[in-house]
Short mmCIF file of N, CA, C and O in Angstrom, two decimals:
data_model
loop_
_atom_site.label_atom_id
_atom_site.label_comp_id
_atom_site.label_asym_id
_atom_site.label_seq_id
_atom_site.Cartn_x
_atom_site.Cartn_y
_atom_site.Cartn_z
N UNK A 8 -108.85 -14.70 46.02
CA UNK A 8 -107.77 -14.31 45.14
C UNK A 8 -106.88 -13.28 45.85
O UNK A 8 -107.33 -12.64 46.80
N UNK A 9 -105.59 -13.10 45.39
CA UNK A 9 -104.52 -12.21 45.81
C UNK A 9 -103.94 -11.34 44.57
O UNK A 9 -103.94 -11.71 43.40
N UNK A 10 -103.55 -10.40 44.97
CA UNK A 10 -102.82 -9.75 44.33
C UNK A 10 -101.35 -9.45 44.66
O UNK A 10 -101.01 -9.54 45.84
N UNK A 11 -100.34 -9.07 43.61
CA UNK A 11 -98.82 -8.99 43.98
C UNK A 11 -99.13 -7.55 43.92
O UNK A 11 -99.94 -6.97 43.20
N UNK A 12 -98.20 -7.00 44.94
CA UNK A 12 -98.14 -5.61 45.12
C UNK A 12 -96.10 -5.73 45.38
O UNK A 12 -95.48 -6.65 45.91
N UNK A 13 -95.69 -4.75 44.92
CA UNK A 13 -94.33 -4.51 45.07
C UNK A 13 -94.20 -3.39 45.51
O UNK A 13 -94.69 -2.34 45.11
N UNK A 14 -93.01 -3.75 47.00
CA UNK A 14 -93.11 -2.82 47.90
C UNK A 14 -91.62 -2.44 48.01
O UNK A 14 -90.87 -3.13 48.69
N UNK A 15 -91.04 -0.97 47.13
CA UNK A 15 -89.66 -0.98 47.34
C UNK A 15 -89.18 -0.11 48.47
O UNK A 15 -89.38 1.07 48.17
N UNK A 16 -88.67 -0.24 49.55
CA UNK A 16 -88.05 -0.09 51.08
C UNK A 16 -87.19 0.84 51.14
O UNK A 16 -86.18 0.15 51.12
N UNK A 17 -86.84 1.86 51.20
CA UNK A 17 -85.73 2.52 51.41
C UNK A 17 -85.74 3.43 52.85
O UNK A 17 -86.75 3.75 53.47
N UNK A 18 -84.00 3.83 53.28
CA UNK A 18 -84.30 4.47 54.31
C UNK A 18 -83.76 5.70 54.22
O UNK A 18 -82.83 5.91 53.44
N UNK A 19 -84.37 6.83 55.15
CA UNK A 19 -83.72 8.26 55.07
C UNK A 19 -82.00 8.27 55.08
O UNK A 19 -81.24 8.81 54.27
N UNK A 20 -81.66 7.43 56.35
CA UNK A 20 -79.91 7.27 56.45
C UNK A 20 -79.46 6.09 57.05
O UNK A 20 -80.35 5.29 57.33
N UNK A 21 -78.21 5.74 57.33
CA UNK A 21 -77.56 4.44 57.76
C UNK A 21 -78.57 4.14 59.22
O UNK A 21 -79.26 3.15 59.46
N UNK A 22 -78.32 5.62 60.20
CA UNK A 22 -78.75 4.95 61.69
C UNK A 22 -80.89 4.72 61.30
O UNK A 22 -81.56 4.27 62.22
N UNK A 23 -81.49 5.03 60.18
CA UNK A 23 -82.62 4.76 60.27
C UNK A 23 -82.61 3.29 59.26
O UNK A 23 -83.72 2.83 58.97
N UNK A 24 -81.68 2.75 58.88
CA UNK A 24 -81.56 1.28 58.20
C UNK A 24 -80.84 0.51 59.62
O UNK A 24 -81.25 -0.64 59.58
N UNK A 25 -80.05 0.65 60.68
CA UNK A 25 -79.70 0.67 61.84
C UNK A 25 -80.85 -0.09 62.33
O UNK A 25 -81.08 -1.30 62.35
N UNK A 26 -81.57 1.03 62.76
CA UNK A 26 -83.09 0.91 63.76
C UNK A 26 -84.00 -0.19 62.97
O UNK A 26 -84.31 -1.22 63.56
N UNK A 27 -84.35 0.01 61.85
CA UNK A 27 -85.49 -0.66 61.17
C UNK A 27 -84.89 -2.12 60.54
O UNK A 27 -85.58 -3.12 60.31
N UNK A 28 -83.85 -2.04 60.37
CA UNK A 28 -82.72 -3.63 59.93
C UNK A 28 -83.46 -4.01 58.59
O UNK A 28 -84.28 -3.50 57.82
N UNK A 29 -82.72 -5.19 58.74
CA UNK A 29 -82.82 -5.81 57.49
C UNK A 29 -83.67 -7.24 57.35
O UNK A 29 -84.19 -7.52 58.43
N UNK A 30 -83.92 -8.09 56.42
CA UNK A 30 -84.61 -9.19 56.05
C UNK A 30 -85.92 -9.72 57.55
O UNK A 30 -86.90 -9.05 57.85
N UNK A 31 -85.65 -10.63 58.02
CA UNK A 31 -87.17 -10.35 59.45
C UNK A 31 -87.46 -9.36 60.23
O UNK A 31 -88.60 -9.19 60.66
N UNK A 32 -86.25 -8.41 60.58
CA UNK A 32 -86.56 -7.52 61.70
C UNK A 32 -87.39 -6.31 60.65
O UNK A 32 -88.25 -5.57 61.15
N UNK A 33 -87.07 -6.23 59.44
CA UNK A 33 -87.75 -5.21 58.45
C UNK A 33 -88.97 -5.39 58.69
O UNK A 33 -89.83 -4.71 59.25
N UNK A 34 -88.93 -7.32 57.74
CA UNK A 34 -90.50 -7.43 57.67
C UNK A 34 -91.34 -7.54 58.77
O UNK A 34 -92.56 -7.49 58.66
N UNK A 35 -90.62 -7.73 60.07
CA UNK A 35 -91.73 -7.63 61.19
C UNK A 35 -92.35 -6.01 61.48
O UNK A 35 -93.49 -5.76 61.86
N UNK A 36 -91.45 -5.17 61.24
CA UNK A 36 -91.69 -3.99 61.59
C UNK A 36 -92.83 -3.25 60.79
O UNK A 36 -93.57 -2.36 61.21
N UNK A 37 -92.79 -4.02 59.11
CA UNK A 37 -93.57 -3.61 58.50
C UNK A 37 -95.35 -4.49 58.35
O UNK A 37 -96.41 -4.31 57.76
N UNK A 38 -94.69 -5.52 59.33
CA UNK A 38 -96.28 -6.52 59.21
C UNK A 38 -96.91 -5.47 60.35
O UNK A 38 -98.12 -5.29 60.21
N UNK A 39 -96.11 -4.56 61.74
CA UNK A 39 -96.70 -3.91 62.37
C UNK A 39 -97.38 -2.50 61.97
O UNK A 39 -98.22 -1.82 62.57
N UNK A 40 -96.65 -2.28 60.65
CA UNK A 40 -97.43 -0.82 60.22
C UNK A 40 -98.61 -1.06 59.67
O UNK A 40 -99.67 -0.66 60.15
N UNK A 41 -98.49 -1.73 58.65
CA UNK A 41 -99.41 -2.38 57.89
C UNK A 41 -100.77 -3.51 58.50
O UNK A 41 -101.62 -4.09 57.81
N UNK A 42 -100.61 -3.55 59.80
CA UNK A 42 -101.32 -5.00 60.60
C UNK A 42 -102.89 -4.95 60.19
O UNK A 42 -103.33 -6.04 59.83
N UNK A 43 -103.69 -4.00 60.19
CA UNK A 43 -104.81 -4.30 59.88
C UNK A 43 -105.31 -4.46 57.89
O UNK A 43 -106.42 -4.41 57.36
N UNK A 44 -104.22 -4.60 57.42
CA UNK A 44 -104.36 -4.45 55.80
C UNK A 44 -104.18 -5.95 55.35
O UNK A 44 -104.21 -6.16 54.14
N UNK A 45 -103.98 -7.11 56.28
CA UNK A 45 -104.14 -8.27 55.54
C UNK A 45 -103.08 -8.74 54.21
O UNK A 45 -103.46 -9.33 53.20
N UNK A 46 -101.79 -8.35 54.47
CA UNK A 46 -100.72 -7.82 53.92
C UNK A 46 -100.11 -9.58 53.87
O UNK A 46 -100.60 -10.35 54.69
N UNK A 47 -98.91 -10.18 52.73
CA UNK A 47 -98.47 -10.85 53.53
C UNK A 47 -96.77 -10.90 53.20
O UNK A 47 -96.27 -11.25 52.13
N UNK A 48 -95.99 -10.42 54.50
CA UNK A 48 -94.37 -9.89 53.79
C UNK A 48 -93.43 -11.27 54.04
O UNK A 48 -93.40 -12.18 54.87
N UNK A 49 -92.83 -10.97 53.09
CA UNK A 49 -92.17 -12.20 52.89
C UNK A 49 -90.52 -12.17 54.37
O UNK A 49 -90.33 -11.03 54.81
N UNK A 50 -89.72 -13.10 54.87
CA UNK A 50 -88.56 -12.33 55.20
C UNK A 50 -87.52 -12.48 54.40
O UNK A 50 -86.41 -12.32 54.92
N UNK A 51 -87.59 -12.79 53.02
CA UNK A 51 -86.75 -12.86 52.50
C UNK A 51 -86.57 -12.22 51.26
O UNK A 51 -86.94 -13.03 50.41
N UNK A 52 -86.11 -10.96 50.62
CA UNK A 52 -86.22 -9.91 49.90
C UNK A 52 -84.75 -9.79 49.06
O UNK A 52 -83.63 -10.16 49.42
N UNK A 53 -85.20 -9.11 47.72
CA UNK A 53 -83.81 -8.69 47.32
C UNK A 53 -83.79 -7.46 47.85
O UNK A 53 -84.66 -6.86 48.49
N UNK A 54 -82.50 -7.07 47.44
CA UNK A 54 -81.81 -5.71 47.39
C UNK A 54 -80.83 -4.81 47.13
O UNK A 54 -79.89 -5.53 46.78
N UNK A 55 -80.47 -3.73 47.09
CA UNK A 55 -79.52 -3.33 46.16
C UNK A 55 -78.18 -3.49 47.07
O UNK A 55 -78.23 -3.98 48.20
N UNK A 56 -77.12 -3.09 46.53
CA UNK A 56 -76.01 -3.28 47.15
C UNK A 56 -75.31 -1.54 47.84
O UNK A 56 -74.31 -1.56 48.55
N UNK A 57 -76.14 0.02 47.43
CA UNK A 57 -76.22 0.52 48.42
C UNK A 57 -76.05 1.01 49.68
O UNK A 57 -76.65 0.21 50.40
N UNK A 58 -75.53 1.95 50.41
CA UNK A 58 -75.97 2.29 51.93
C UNK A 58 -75.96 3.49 52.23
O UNK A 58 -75.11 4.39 52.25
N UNK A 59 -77.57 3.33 52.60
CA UNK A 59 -78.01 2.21 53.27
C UNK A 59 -78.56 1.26 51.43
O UNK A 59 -78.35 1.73 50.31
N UNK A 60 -79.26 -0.08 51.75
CA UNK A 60 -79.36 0.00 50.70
C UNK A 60 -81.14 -0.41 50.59
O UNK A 60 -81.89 -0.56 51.56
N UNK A 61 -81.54 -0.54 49.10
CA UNK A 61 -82.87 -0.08 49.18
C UNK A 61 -83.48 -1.76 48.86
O UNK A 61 -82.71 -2.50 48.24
N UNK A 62 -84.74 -2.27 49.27
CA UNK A 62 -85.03 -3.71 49.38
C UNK A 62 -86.56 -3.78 48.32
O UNK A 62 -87.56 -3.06 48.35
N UNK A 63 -86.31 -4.58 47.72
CA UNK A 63 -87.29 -4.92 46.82
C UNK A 63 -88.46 -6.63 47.04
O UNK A 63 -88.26 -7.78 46.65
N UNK A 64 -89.59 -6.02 47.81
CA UNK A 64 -90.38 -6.92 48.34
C UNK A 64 -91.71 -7.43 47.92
O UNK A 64 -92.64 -6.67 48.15
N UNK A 65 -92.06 -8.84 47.21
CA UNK A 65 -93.04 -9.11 46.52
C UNK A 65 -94.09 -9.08 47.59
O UNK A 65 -93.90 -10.01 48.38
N UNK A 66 -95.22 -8.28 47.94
CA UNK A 66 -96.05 -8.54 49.05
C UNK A 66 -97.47 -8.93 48.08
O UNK A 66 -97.93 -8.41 47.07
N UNK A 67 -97.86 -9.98 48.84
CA UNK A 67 -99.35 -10.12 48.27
C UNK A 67 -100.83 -10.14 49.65
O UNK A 67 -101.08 -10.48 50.80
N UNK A 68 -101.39 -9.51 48.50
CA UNK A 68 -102.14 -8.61 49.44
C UNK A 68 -103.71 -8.91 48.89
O UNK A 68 -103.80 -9.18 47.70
N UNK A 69 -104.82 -8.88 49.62
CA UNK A 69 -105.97 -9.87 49.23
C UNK A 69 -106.85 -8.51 47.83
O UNK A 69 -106.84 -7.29 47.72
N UNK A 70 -107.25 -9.22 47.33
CA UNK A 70 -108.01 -9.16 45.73
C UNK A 70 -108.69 -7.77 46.39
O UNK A 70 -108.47 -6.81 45.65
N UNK A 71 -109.12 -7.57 47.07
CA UNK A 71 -110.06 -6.17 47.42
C UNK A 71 -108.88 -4.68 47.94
O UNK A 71 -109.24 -3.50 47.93
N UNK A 72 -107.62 -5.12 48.30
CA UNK A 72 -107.14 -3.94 48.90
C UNK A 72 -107.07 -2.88 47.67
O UNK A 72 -107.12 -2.86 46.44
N UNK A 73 -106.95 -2.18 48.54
CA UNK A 73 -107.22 -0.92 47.87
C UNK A 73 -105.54 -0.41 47.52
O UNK A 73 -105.16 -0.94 48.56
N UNK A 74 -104.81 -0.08 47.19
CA UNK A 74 -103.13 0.41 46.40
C UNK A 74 -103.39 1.57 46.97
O UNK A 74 -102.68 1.51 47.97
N UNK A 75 -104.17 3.04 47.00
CA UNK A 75 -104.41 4.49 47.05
C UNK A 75 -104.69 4.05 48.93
O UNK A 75 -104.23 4.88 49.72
N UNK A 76 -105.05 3.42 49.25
CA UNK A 76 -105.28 3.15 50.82
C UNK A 76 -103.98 2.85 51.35
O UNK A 76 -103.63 3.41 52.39
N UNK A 77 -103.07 1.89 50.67
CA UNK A 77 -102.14 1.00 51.27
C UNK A 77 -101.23 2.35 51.18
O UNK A 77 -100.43 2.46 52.11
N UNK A 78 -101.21 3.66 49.97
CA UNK A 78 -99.84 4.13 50.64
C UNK A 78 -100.11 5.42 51.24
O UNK A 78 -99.35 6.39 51.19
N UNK A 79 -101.44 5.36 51.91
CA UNK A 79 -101.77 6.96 53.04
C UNK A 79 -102.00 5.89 54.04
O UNK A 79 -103.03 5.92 54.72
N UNK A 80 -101.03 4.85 54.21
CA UNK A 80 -100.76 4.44 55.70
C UNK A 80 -99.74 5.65 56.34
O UNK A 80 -99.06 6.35 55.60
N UNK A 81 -99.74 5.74 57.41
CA UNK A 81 -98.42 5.86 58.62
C UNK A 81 -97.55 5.73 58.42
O UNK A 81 -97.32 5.31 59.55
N UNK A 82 -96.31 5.64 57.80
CA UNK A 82 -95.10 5.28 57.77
C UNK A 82 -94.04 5.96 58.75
O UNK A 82 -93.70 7.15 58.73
N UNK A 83 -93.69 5.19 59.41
CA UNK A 83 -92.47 5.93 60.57
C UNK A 83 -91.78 7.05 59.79
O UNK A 83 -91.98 7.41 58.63
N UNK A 84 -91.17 7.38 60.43
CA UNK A 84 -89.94 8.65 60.48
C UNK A 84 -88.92 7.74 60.19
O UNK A 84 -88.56 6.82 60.94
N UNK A 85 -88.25 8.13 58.61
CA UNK A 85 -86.93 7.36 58.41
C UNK A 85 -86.91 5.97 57.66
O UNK A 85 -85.91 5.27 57.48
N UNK A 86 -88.49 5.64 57.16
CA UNK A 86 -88.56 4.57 56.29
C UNK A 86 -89.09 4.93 55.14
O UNK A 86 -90.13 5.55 55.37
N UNK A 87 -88.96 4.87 54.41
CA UNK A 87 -90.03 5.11 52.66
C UNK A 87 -90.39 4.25 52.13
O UNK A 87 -89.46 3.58 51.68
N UNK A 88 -91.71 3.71 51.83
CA UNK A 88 -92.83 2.58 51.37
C UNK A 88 -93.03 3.09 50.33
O UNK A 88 -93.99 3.85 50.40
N UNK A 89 -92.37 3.02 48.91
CA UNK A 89 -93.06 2.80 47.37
C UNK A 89 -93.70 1.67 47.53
O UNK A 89 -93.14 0.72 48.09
N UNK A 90 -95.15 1.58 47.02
CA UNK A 90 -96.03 1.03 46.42
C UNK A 90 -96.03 0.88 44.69
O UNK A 90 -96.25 1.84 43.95
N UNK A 91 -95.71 -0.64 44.16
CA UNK A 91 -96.17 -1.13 42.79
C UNK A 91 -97.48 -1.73 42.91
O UNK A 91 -98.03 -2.36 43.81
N UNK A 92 -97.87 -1.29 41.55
CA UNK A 92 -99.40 -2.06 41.52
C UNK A 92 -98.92 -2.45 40.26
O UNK A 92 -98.85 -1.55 39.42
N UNK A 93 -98.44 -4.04 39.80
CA UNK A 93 -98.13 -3.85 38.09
C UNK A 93 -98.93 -4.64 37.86
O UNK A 93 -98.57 -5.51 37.07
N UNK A 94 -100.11 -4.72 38.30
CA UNK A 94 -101.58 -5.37 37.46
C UNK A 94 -102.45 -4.25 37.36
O UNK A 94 -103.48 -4.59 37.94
N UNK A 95 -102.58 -2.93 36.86
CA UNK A 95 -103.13 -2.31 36.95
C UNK A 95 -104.14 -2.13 35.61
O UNK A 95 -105.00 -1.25 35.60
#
């Protein structure tokens, strides 16, 4: 089984939405933060209209992860990872 986890994206400023981009280059960057969590990101996301602007990503993520684990990951300098859990 899986669970939906919603992952909303935002960045500190334009040149850190710049660096980290948008729709694949995002989600690759974030399949690399996330790589040992069994994560799975989609490349295709909404988002607001914004700028920089902020991206709203359905990730599903396997029946055991832990939500309190997934957001004392690492997160670069200049990205912000909200974590939804709306099966709680």
């Amino acid at each position: 089984m899986v669970k939906d986890l919603t992952f909303d994206i935002s960045y500190d400023n334009e040149l850190a939405h710049i660096y980290y981009g948008d729709g694949k280059k995002l989600a690759d960057h974030l399949r690399e933060i996330y790589h040992d969590k069994n994560l799975q990101f989609p490349n295709e996301f909404d988002s607001n209209l914004t700028t920089p602007p902020i991206h709203y990503m359905s990730v599903e993520a396997p029946d055991e992860a832990d939500v309190d684990d997934l957001k004392n990951v690492n997160v670069p300098p200049g990205l912000n990872v909200d974590i939804l859990d709306w099966h709680l």
